[in-house]
Amino acid sequence: MQFAAFLASTILHLVLIVFSVNYSGISKIKPVDLNREVHMVELVYMAEPQPAPPAPQIPEPAKPEPPRPEPVPEPAEPEVQIPRPDPVPEPEPRPEPKPEPKPEPKPEPKPEPKPEPEPRPEPDPTPAPPEKKEPTAQERLARELAELRSDVERETSTQVPREQAGLQEIYAATAERLIKGNWRYPRIGGTQNLVVRVEVEIDQTGRIVRSRVVRSSGREDFDHSALRAIEDTRQLPEPPTVRIRTLIIDFNLQDLV
């Protein structure tokens, strides 16, 4: 096919050349020489090349046959061993019976001891009188308050304010003793004159509601020791009258020296 295309292209170019030559000659209007020798050109179409014959096929080498499997020998039947019975042990000879021991002669009975006379019961010891417990500060305060109440009831109405004033003084003194019983402060610098005044508020049951420093001693640790003693006390006896709600207590360092 390539050759035919090439040949057709060549013929087309020759035709164009001849046409151009003839056209140029006609334009110049040259006379034609009839006596000029004419050459004849014969176009020969060449046959298309035949495809090359196929190469001879080389025969593939014969595949070797797979080796035949060797016959598997049949497993030999295992020999069954019959266990031999264990030998029966011979019975041990029975031990000969031991001769029975001869009974020992019974000992002669000892004479029974004479019973000792029973001791006379000692008289019960005289019970010791019960120890009298010292009343606590709260018990003393309650007793004093009860006595004052009875005294106030016996007095006339004109004497009531004076009796109530004495009752408040006794309650305040007893409450001060209870609070100062919980007061702790290092005994250093005993010559210093440190005094702090504290105000204590209580409710109708004697419970401490609030406390504050009214006049400081000038040392913060000393003031705190007084407030800490009030916090540790927490509860005072019930006041004898509802008019007692505030107590003023002075903490003096000289009381601890």
mmCIF file of N, CA and C in Angstrom, residues 190 192-195 250-257:
data_model
loop_
_atom_site.group_PDB
_atom_site.id
_atom_site.type_symbol
_atom_site.label_atom_id
_atom_site.label_comp_id
_atom_site.label_asym_id
_atom_site.label_seq_id
_atom_site.Cartn_x
_atom_site.Cartn_y
_atom_site.Cartn_z
ATOM 1 N N GLY A 190 6.324 37.913 132.742
ATOM 2 C CA GLY A 190 5.268 38.065 133.733
ATOM 3 C C GLY A 190 5.190 39.462 134.322
ATOM 4 N N GLN A 192 5.079 42.148 132.672
ATOM 5 C CA GLN A 192 4.310 43.042 131.814
ATOM 6 C C GLN A 192 2.881 43.163 132.339
ATOM 7 N N ASN A 193 2.346 44.332 132.181
ATOM 8 C CA ASN A 193 0.981 44.588 132.630
ATOM 9 C C ASN A 193 0.075 44.563 131.397
ATOM 10 N N LEU A 194 -0.389 43.357 131.021
ATOM 11 C CA LEU A 194 -1.246 43.187 129.851
ATOM 12 C C LEU A 194 -2.660 42.910 130.325
ATOM 13 N N VAL A 195 -3.600 43.728 129.849
ATOM 14 C CA VAL A 195 -5.008 43.555 130.201
ATOM 15 C C VAL A 195 -5.825 43.769 128.932
ATOM 16 N N ASP A 250 -12.511 41.125 132.018
ATOM 17 C CA ASP A 250 -11.140 41.618 131.871
ATOM 18 C C ASP A 250 -10.179 40.450 132.071
ATOM 19 N N PHE A 251 -9.267 40.253 131.090
ATOM 20 C CA PHE A 251 -8.233 39.212 131.172
ATOM 21 C C PHE A 251 -6.920 39.918 131.506
ATOM 22 N N ASN A 252 -6.395 39.669 132.713
ATOM 23 C CA ASN A 252 -5.164 40.292 133.193
ATOM 24 C C ASN A 252 -4.076 39.228 133.237
ATOM 25 N N LEU A 253 -2.911 39.565 132.653
ATOM 26 C CA LEU A 253 -1.806 38.602 132.634
ATOM 27 C C LEU A 253 -1.339 38.263 134.038
ATOM 28 N N GLN A 254 -1.490 39.170 134.983
ATOM 29 C CA GLN A 254 -1.036 38.906 136.345
ATOM 30 C C GLN A 254 -1.842 37.785 136.992
ATOM 31 N N ASP A 255 -3.037 37.496 136.456
ATOM 32 C CA ASP A 255 -3.828 36.394 137.015
ATOM 33 C C ASP A 255 -3.207 35.035 136.717
ATOM 34 N N LEU A 256 -2.346 34.959 135.699
ATOM 35 C CA LEU A 256 -1.705 33.692 135.338
ATOM 36 C C LEU A 256 -0.340 33.527 135.977
ATOM 37 N N VAL A 257 0.207 34.564 136.587
ATOM 38 C CA VAL A 257 1.557 34.483 137.166
ATOM 39 C C VAL A 257 1.485 33.770 138.509
#
